[in-house]
Coordinates of C-alpha atoms and ligand atoms in Angstrom, one line a residue:
M23 CA 0.0 0.0 0.0
K24 CA 1.1 3.4 -0.9
F25 CA 1.1 6.8 0.9
I26 CA 1.9 10.3 -0.2
L27 CA 3.3 12.4 2.7
R28 CA 3.0 16.1 2.9
L29 CA 5.8 17.8 4.9
F30 CA 5.3 20.0 7.9
P31 CA 4.9 23.5 6.5
E32 CA 7.9 24.9 8.3
I33 CA 10.1 22.4 6.5
S34 CA 8.7 23.4 3.1
I35 CA 9.8 27.0 3.5
K36 CA 13.5 26.1 4.3
S37 CA 16.4 26.7 2.0
R38 CA 17.2 23.9 -0.4
P39 CA 20.1 22.4 1.5
V40 CA 18.2 22.5 4.9
R41 CA 15.1 21.1 3.3
N42 CA 17.1 18.3 1.7
R43 CA 18.7 17.4 5.0
L44 CA 15.3 17.3 6.8
I45 CA 13.7 15.2 4.0
K46 CA 16.6 12.7 4.1
L47 CA 16.3 12.5 7.9
L48 CA 12.6 12.0 7.8
S49 CA 13.0 9.3 5.2
Q50 CA 15.5 7.5 7.4
N51 CA 13.3 7.9 10.5
I52 CA 10.4 6.3 8.6
L53 CA 12.6 3.4 7.6
N54 CA 13.9 3.0 11.2
V55 CA 10.4 3.0 12.7
A56 CA 9.3 0.4 10.1
K57 CA 12.3 -1.7 11.1
H58 CA 11.4 -1.4 14.8
R59 CA 7.9 -2.7 13.9
A60 CA 9.2 -5.4 11.5
M61 CA 7.3 -3.8 8.6
E62 CA 8.6 -3.9 5.0
C63 CA 8.9 -0.3 3.8
H64 CA 10.3 1.7 1.0
V65 CA 10.6 5.5 0.9
Y66 CA 11.1 7.7 -2.2
S67 CA 11.7 11.4 -1.6
Q68 CA 10.6 14.2 -4.0
W69 CA 11.0 17.9 -3.6
D70 CA 7.7 18.6 -1.9
K71 CA 6.6 15.2 -0.7
L72 CA 7.6 11.6 0.2
I73 CA 6.1 8.5 -1.2
V74 CA 6.1 5.6 1.2
R75 CA 5.2 2.0 0.3
F76 CA 4.5 -0.6 3.0
G77 CA 4.5 -4.3 2.0
E78 CA 3.8 -5.7 -1.4
K79 CA 0.2 -6.7 -1.0
E80 CA -3.0 -5.1 0.3
D81 CA -3.5 -6.3 3.9
T82 CA -6.0 -4.6 6.3
S83 CA -3.9 -5.0 9.5
M84 CA -0.7 -3.9 7.7
R85 CA -2.7 -0.9 6.4
E86 CA -3.9 0.0 9.8
A87 CA -0.4 -0.3 11.3
A88 CA 1.0 1.8 8.6
V89 CA -1.6 4.6 9.1
R90 CA -1.0 4.4 12.9
E91 CA 2.8 4.7 12.5
L92 CA 2.7 7.6 10.0
S93 CA 0.3 9.5 12.1
R94 CA 2.9 9.6 14.9
I95 CA 6.2 10.3 13.2
P96 CA 7.3 13.9 13.7
G97 CA 7.8 15.9 10.5
I98 CA 4.7 14.7 8.6
H99 CA 1.9 17.3 8.2
S100 CA -0.6 14.9 6.6
F101 CA -0.7 11.9 4.4
L102 CA -2.8 10.5 1.7
E103 CA -3.5 6.8 1.2
V104 CA -3.5 6.2 -2.5
D105 CA -4.2 3.6 -5.1
E106 CA -1.7 4.2 -7.8
F107 CA -1.9 2.9 -11.4
D108 CA -0.7 3.7 -15.0
F109 CA -3.3 5.2 -17.2
K110 CA -3.7 5.8 -20.9
N111 CA -7.1 7.5 -20.9
F112 CA -9.9 8.7 -18.7
D113 CA -11.7 5.3 -18.9
D114 CA -8.7 3.8 -17.0
I115 CA -9.0 6.4 -14.3
F116 CA -12.8 6.0 -14.0
E117 CA -12.6 2.2 -13.8
H118 CA -10.1 2.4 -10.8
A119 CA -12.0 5.2 -9.1
K120 CA -15.3 3.3 -9.5
V121 CA -13.9 0.2 -7.7
I122 CA -12.9 2.4 -4.7
Y123 CA -15.8 4.9 -4.6
G124 CA -18.7 2.9 -6.1
A125 CA -20.0 1.3 -2.9
K126 CA -19.6 4.5 -0.9
L127 CA -21.6 6.5 -3.4
L128 CA -25.0 4.8 -2.8
G129 CA -27.6 7.6 -2.4
K130 CA -25.0 10.3 -1.9
T131 CA -24.2 13.5 -3.7
F132 CA -20.7 13.7 -5.1
A133 CA -18.0 15.8 -6.7
V134 CA -14.8 14.8 -8.5
R135 CA -11.6 16.8 -7.6
V136 CA -8.5 16.4 -9.7
K137 CA -4.9 17.7 -9.0
R138 CA -2.6 17.4 -11.9
R139 CA 1.2 17.7 -12.4
G140 CA 3.2 17.2 -15.6
N141 CA 2.3 17.9 -19.3
H142 CA -1.1 16.8 -20.4
E143 CA -3.5 17.8 -23.1
F144 CA -6.2 18.6 -20.6
T145 CA -6.5 20.9 -17.6
S146 CA -7.5 19.7 -14.1
Q147 CA -11.0 21.2 -14.5
Q148 CA -11.5 19.4 -17.8
A149 CA -10.4 16.1 -16.2
E150 CA -12.9 16.8 -13.3
R151 CA -15.7 17.4 -15.8
I152 CA -15.0 14.3 -17.9
I153 CA -14.5 11.8 -15.0
G154 CA -17.5 13.4 -13.2
G155 CA -19.6 12.9 -16.3
M156 CA -18.6 9.2 -16.4
F157 CA -19.6 8.8 -12.7
K158 CA -22.9 10.5 -13.4
Q159 CA -23.6 8.3 -16.3
H160 CA -22.8 5.2 -14.3
F161 CA -24.7 6.3 -11.2
P162 CA -27.6 8.3 -12.6
N163 CA -29.5 8.4 -9.3
N164 CA -26.7 10.3 -7.5
G165 CA -26.7 14.1 -7.6
V166 CA -23.6 16.2 -8.4
D167 CA -22.9 18.8 -5.8
L168 CA -19.8 20.9 -6.4
T169 CA -20.0 23.0 -3.2
H170 CA -21.0 20.6 -0.4
P171 CA -20.7 17.1 -1.8
E172 CA -21.3 14.2 0.6
I173 CA -18.5 12.2 -1.1
T174 CA -15.5 13.8 -2.7
I175 CA -13.7 11.6 -5.3
N176 CA -10.1 12.8 -5.0
I177 CA -7.8 11.9 -7.9
E178 CA -4.2 13.0 -8.6
I179 CA -2.5 12.8 -12.0
D180 CA 1.3 12.9 -12.2
S181 CA 2.6 12.5 -15.8
E182 CA 1.5 9.1 -16.9
K183 CA 0.6 7.9 -13.4
A184 CA -2.7 8.5 -11.6
F185 CA -3.6 8.1 -8.0
V186 CA -7.0 7.6 -6.5
I187 CA -7.0 8.9 -3.0
T188 CA -8.6 6.3 -0.7
G189 CA -8.0 8.1 2.7
K190 CA -6.7 11.3 4.2
H191 CA -5.0 11.4 7.6
A192 CA -3.4 14.0 9.8
G193 CA 0.2 13.7 10.9
I194 CA 1.5 15.3 14.1
G195 CA 3.6 17.8 12.2
G196 CA 6.8 19.1 13.8
Y197 CA 10.4 18.4 12.7
P198 CA 12.0 15.0 12.2
V199 CA 13.5 13.5 15.3
G200 CA 17.2 14.2 15.4
S201 CA 17.1 17.3 13.4
Q202 CA 17.5 19.6 16.5
G203 CA 20.1 17.6 18.4
D204 CA 20.1 15.8 21.8
V205 CA 18.3 16.9 24.9
L206 CA 17.8 15.3 28.3
S207 CA 14.2 15.3 29.6
L208 CA 13.6 15.3 33.4
I209 CA 10.8 12.9 33.7
S210 CA 8.8 12.4 36.9
G211 CA 5.8 10.4 35.8
G212 CA 3.3 13.3 36.3
F213 CA 1.2 14.9 33.6
D214 CA 3.6 17.7 32.8
S215 CA 6.9 16.0 32.1
G216 CA 5.3 13.4 29.8
V217 CA 3.8 16.2 27.7
S218 CA 6.9 18.3 27.7
T219 CA 8.9 15.2 26.6
Y220 CA 6.5 14.7 23.7
R221 CA 6.7 18.4 22.8
A222 CA 10.5 18.2 22.6
I223 CA 10.3 15.0 20.4
R224 CA 7.8 16.6 18.1
R225 CA 10.0 19.6 17.7
G226 CA 12.8 17.4 16.4
C227 CA 14.9 16.8 19.5
R228 CA 16.4 13.4 20.2
V229 CA 15.2 13.0 23.8
N230 CA 17.0 11.0 26.5
Y231 CA 15.3 10.5 29.8
L232 CA 16.5 11.3 33.3
F233 CA 14.7 10.2 36.5
F234 CA 15.6 11.1 40.0
N235 CA 14.6 8.2 42.2
M236 CA 13.5 9.5 45.6
G237 CA 11.6 6.6 46.9
G238 CA 11.8 3.3 45.4
T239 CA 10.9 0.8 42.8
A240 CA 7.2 1.4 42.1
H241 CA 7.9 5.0 41.1
E242 CA 10.9 3.9 39.0
I243 CA 8.9 1.2 37.2
G244 CA 6.0 3.6 36.4
V245 CA 8.4 6.3 35.0
K246 CA 10.3 3.8 33.0
Q247 CA 7.1 2.4 31.5
E248 CA 5.9 5.9 30.6
S249 CA 9.2 6.8 29.1
Y250 CA 9.2 3.6 27.0
F251 CA 5.7 4.3 25.9
I252 CA 6.5 7.8 24.7
W253 CA 9.7 6.7 22.9
D254 CA 8.0 3.7 21.3
R255 CA 5.1 5.8 20.1
F256 CA 6.8 8.9 18.8
A257 CA 10.6 8.4 18.7
S258 CA 11.5 4.8 18.1
S259 CA 13.6 5.9 15.0
H260 CA 16.4 6.7 17.4
R261 CA 18.1 4.8 20.2
V262 CA 18.3 6.8 23.4
K263 CA 19.2 6.4 27.1
F264 CA 17.1 6.2 30.2
I265 CA 19.1 7.3 33.2
T266 CA 18.2 6.7 36.9
I267 CA 19.9 8.6 39.7
P268 CA 19.3 7.8 43.3
F269 CA 18.2 11.0 45.0
E270 CA 17.5 9.7 48.6
D271 CA 20.7 11.2 50.0
I272 CA 20.0 14.6 48.5
V273 CA 16.4 14.5 49.7
G274 CA 17.6 13.4 53.2
Q275 CA 19.9 16.3 53.6
I276 CA 17.4 18.8 52.3
L277 CA 14.9 17.5 54.9
E278 CA 17.3 17.3 57.7
R279 CA 19.4 20.4 57.2
T280 CA 17.5 23.1 55.3
H281 CA 14.7 25.5 56.1
H282 CA 11.3 24.1 55.2
G283 CA 10.3 27.2 53.2
V284 CA 13.0 26.7 50.6
R285 CA 13.1 22.9 50.4
G286 CA 11.1 22.7 47.1
V287 CA 13.3 25.2 45.3
I288 CA 16.5 23.6 46.6
L289 CA 15.4 20.2 45.5
K290 CA 14.8 21.6 41.9
R291 CA 18.2 23.3 42.0
M292 CA 19.9 20.1 42.9
M293 CA 18.0 18.4 40.0
M294 CA 19.3 21.1 37.6
R295 CA 22.9 20.7 38.9
V296 CA 22.9 16.9 38.6
G297 CA 20.9 17.1 35.3
S298 CA 23.4 19.6 33.8
A299 CA 26.3 17.4 34.7
V300 CA 24.6 14.3 33.1
A301 CA 23.7 16.4 30.0
E302 CA 27.3 17.3 29.6
K303 CA 28.4 13.7 30.0
I304 CA 26.1 12.5 27.2
G305 CA 26.5 15.5 25.0
A306 CA 22.9 16.8 25.4
A307 CA 22.5 20.5 24.5
A308 CA 19.6 21.2 27.0
L309 CA 17.5 20.0 29.8
V310 CA 13.7 19.7 29.3
T311 CA 11.3 20.1 32.2
G312 CA 7.5 20.2 32.6
E313 CA 7.5 23.4 34.7
S314 CA 4.9 26.0 34.0
V315 CA 4.6 29.5 35.6
G316 CA 2.6 29.6 38.8
Q317 CA 1.6 25.9 38.8
V318 CA 3.3 25.0 42.1
S319 CA 5.3 27.0 44.7
S320 CA 8.6 26.2 43.1
Q321 CA 7.4 27.5 39.8
T322 CA 6.8 31.2 40.7
L323 CA 9.0 33.5 38.5
I324 CA 11.4 34.1 41.3
N325 CA 11.8 30.4 42.1
L326 CA 12.2 29.5 38.4
S327 CA 14.9 32.1 38.2
H328 CA 16.6 30.7 41.2
I329 CA 16.3 27.3 39.6
D330 CA 17.8 28.6 36.3
R331 CA 20.9 29.9 38.1
A332 CA 21.8 26.4 39.5
A333 CA 21.9 24.9 36.0
S334 CA 24.9 25.1 33.7
S335 CA 22.8 23.8 30.8
L336 CA 20.1 25.5 28.8
I337 CA 16.7 24.7 30.3
L338 CA 13.8 24.2 27.9
R339 CA 10.3 24.4 29.4
P340 CA 7.9 23.6 26.6
L341 CA 4.8 24.1 28.9
V342 CA 5.9 27.3 30.6
M343 CA 2.8 29.2 29.8
E344 CA 0.3 26.4 29.4
D345 CA -2.8 25.9 31.6
K346 CA -3.0 22.7 33.6
Q347 CA -6.2 21.5 32.0
D348 CA -4.7 21.9 28.5
I349 CA -1.7 19.9 29.6
I350 CA -4.0 17.1 31.0
D351 CA -6.0 17.1 27.7
E352 CA -2.8 16.8 25.7
A353 CA -1.6 14.0 27.9
T354 CA -4.9 12.2 27.2
L355 CA -4.4 12.8 23.5
I356 CA -0.9 11.4 23.3
G357 CA -1.7 8.5 25.7
T358 CA 0.3 9.4 28.8
A359 CA -2.6 10.4 31.1
G360 CA -3.1 6.9 32.3
F361 CA 0.4 6.7 33.5
A362 CA 0.2 10.0 35.4
E363 CA -3.1 9.0 37.0
N364 CA -1.7 5.8 38.4
M365 CA 1.7 7.2 39.4
P366 CA 2.3 7.0 43.1
E367 CA 1.8 10.4 44.6
Y368 CA 4.7 10.1 47.0
C369 CA 4.6 11.9 50.3
G370 CA 7.2 13.7 52.3
V371 CA 9.6 15.9 50.3
I372 CA 7.9 19.3 49.7
S373 CA 7.5 21.7 52.6
D374 CA 4.3 22.6 54.3
H375 CA 4.7 26.4 54.0
P376 CA 6.8 27.0 50.9
N377 CA 8.3 30.4 50.3
V378 CA 7.2 31.7 46.9
C379 CA 9.7 34.5 46.7
P380 CA 12.8 33.7 48.8
N381 CA 16.0 35.7 48.5
L382 CA 18.6 33.9 46.5
S383 CA 21.2 34.5 49.2
F384 CA 18.9 32.8 51.7
V385 CA 18.5 29.8 49.4
E386 CA 22.2 29.6 48.9
E387 CA 22.9 29.8 52.6
E388 CA 20.5 27.0 53.3
E389 CA 22.1 24.9 50.5
A390 CA 25.5 25.5 52.0
K391 CA 24.4 23.4 55.0
M392 CA 24.4 20.3 52.8
D393 CA 27.5 18.3 51.9
A394 CA 29.5 19.8 49.1
D395 CA 30.0 16.6 47.1
L396 CA 26.4 15.6 46.8
V397 CA 26.1 16.4 43.1
E398 CA 29.3 14.6 42.3
K399 CA 28.2 11.5 44.2
A400 CA 24.8 11.5 42.6
V401 CA 26.3 11.7 39.1
A402 CA 28.7 8.9 39.9
A403 CA 25.7 6.7 41.1
S404 CA 23.8 7.2 37.8
R405 CA 22.6 4.1 36.1
F406 CA 22.2 4.2 32.3
I407 CA 20.2 1.8 30.2
D408 CA 19.3 1.7 26.5
I409 CA 15.6 2.6 26.4
K410 CA 14.9 -0.6 24.5
E411 CA 15.8 -2.6 27.6
I412 CA 13.0 -1.2 29.7
P413 CA 10.4 -3.9 29.1
E414 CA 12.8 -6.6 30.4
D415 CA 14.2 -4.3 33.0
T416 CA 10.8 -3.5 34.6
K417 CA 9.9 -7.2 34.7
R418 CA 13.0 -7.8 36.8
L419 CA 12.1 -4.9 39.1
K420 CA 8.6 -6.1 40.0
T421 CA 8.4 -7.3 43.6
D422 CA 5.2 -7.8 45.5
V423 CA 4.7 -7.0 49.1
E424 CA 2.1 -8.1 51.6
I425 CA -0.2 -5.3 52.8
E426 CA -1.9 -5.7 56.1
A427 CA -4.6 -3.6 57.9
Q428 CA -4.1 -5.2 61.3
L429 CA -0.7 -5.4 63.0
K430 CA 0.3 -8.7 64.5
R431 CA 1.9 -9.1 67.9
G432 CA 5.7 -8.9 67.7
E433 CA 5.8 -7.1 64.4
V434 CA 8.0 -3.9 64.4
V435 CA 6.5 -0.8 62.8
L436 CA 9.0 1.0 60.6
D437 CA 7.8 4.6 60.4
V438 CA 9.3 5.8 57.0
R439 CA 7.7 9.3 57.1
S440 CA 9.9 12.4 57.0
P441 CA 11.1 13.4 60.5
D442 CA 8.8 16.5 60.5
D443 CA 5.7 14.4 59.6
A444 CA 6.6 11.7 62.2
A445 CA 7.1 14.4 64.9
K446 CA 3.8 16.2 64.0
S447 CA 1.6 13.1 64.4
P448 CA 3.6 10.4 66.2
L449 CA 2.3 6.8 66.2
K450 CA 1.1 5.6 69.5
L451 CA 1.0 1.8 69.7
E452 CA 0.8 -0.3 72.8
D453 CA 1.7 -3.8 71.5
N454 CA 4.2 -3.0 68.8
E455 CA 7.7 -1.6 68.8
I456 CA 8.2 1.5 66.6
V457 CA 11.4 2.4 64.7
L458 CA 11.7 5.8 63.0
M459 CA 13.6 5.4 59.8
P460 CA 12.7 8.1 57.2
F461 CA 12.3 6.8 53.6
Y462 CA 15.5 8.3 52.3
K463 CA 17.5 6.3 54.9
T464 CA 15.6 3.0 54.7
A465 CA 17.6 1.4 51.9
K466 CA 20.9 2.3 53.5
D467 CA 20.1 1.7 57.2
F468 CA 17.7 -1.3 57.1
S469 CA 20.5 -3.9 57.4
S470 CA 21.5 -2.5 60.8
L471 CA 18.2 -3.7 62.3
D472 CA 17.7 -7.1 63.9
Q473 CA 16.9 -9.3 60.8
L474 CA 15.2 -11.9 62.9
K475 CA 12.2 -9.6 63.4
T476 CA 9.4 -8.7 60.9
Y477 CA 9.1 -5.1 59.9
V478 CA 5.9 -3.5 58.8
L479 CA 6.5 -0.2 57.0
Y480 CA 4.2 2.8 57.6
C481 CA 3.6 6.2 56.0
D482 CA 0.6 8.5 55.8
Q483 CA -0.8 7.5 52.4
G484 CA 0.7 4.0 52.2
V485 CA 2.5 4.7 49.0
M486 CA 6.0 5.6 50.1
S487 CA 5.9 2.6 52.5
L488 CA 5.0 0.3 49.7
M489 CA 7.8 1.7 47.4
Q490 CA 10.3 1.3 50.2
A491 CA 9.1 -2.2 51.1
R492 CA 9.4 -3.3 47.5
Q493 CA 12.9 -1.9 47.3
L494 CA 13.9 -3.7 50.5
K495 CA 12.6 -7.0 49.0
E496 CA 14.4 -6.4 45.8
M497 CA 17.6 -5.9 47.9
G498 CA 17.0 -9.4 49.4
F499 CA 15.2 -8.6 52.7
H500 CA 12.2 -10.7 52.9
N501 CA 11.0 -9.8 56.5
V502 CA 9.1 -6.7 55.3
K503 CA 5.4 -5.9 54.9
V504 CA 3.3 -2.7 54.6
W505 CA 0.8 -1.5 57.2
R506 CA -2.2 0.4 55.9
P507 CA -4.5 0.8 58.9
E508 CA -8.2 1.0 58.2
T509 CA -9.5 4.5 58.6
Ligands
LIG8 N1 11.7 12.7 40.3 C1 12.0 13.4 39.2 N2 12.8 13.0 38.3 C2 13.0 13.7 37.2 N3 12.5 14.9 37.0 C3 11.7 15.4 37.9 C4 11.4 14.7 39.1 N4 10.5 15.5 39.8 C5 10.3 16.6 39.1 N5 11.0 16.6 37.9 C6 11.1 17.6 36.9 O1 10.7 18.9 37.5 C7 9.5 19.4 36.8 C8 8.6 20.0 37.9 O2 8.3 19.1 38.9 P1 7.2 19.4 40.0 O3 7.0 18.1 40.7 O4 7.6 20.6 40.7 O5 6.0 19.8 39.1 P2 4.8 19.0 38.3 O6 4.2 20.2 37.6 O7 4.0 18.2 39.2 O8 5.6 18.1 37.3 P3 5.1 16.7 36.7 O9 3.6 16.8 36.4 O10 5.9 16.5 35.5 O11 5.4 15.6 37.8 C9 8.8 18.1 36.3 O12 8.0 18.4 35.2 C10 10.0 17.3 35.8 O13 10.5 17.8 34.6

């Protein structure tokens, strides 16, 4: 089956060499995607369009797959599905068009539209009139309506070839992936960073993914699956990296040493420092985030400007002036909303009374209370995988944990809330021992506990405790459960 692709209009107005480079890249991207999907594909480029052929024979499932893929590859404005044939006269064209449109015409008004290229002895309007007349003769009960036809019979004539257009589809537009260089997207699993990642891909960036892990396996699995989904859908023409960086130590020091009013902005500044170092390491020209002005306390103009100062890389914020509802709608459209809805909302890091316009000097003073080598250590602990490995990798990470509503005698409750939260509403239990071990210390300090006992992890929402319990199990500790008291 054959498709004629129209280029994204911004590509069409480029100079000849730029346009040629973009067309070449788009052709290669289409071939790469087809290879990833194990589809046979050939691409022929012309000055203003690409011709793409999938498979040799007509096949409905192959056709659907081809339409699906072409509607997701950046750089394609729209595409036509065509039946192509050699023609000698108008009878040849009519016979082909009749096979395609005949059944659809029943009881409907119609018009024939012809686009023509090359040298012919007739104009497009004359061709429309002649072929239209043949249809009218063959389907005398159907009315011709040139202004608002129910069915439009679209035909293109190019030298001695003719195409009957059997379908029209919208592409996602944008620039071919890879045309704008490499970036590193900070992805958290929420609505915003999924959409900002997609926007960067659509604009032609080759997007690598960076996740700061602050609380365990469940979050990491969710973010990896979302990243794989975005890559597989819109950018599988290029191999990219998914990078995980353990952030528990940084979160721990923020919570233990800095003023609660600036914890959110310090956390983001640390992300930018570590992100910039990783970007430099992999040769990415910019960081991409899902931040948007005013959305949360760390996204006031003042705080965004403090965040910018901590980065040595360019920061791209594709959503900076978008409304939240529009972002959620776009996430629904591209398919990432489901991930965001199910992502564990993890408790504990952001402060209760954030300062929306702190002095930079105050933020810097507070940061100076943390160890100076935190960034270096975080970068050194980064784990890189090829994004293609995610499906296998997440299978390995899945670990299930028993959740109980009633504590049993002898079980030790491990309170993994942040010190502030634990102090504000301390647990009061008569029959069970309680150990305070905030979530950012659990992985490191758990082995120092008596391993003959059973530990039941607790936090306010039961999400962080589950993430930590999974991580402990994955580390080989089997004496862990989660306590979610009935409310
Ligand atoms: N754990 C994380 N790992 C990687 N990047 C992160 C992480 N948390 C936040 N970010 C980055 O910082 C941006 C702002 O995050 P924040 O949590 O303040 O706001 P948000 O609007 O809820 O973001 P999102 O909806 O993407 O989670 C995110 O869009 C993302 O780019």
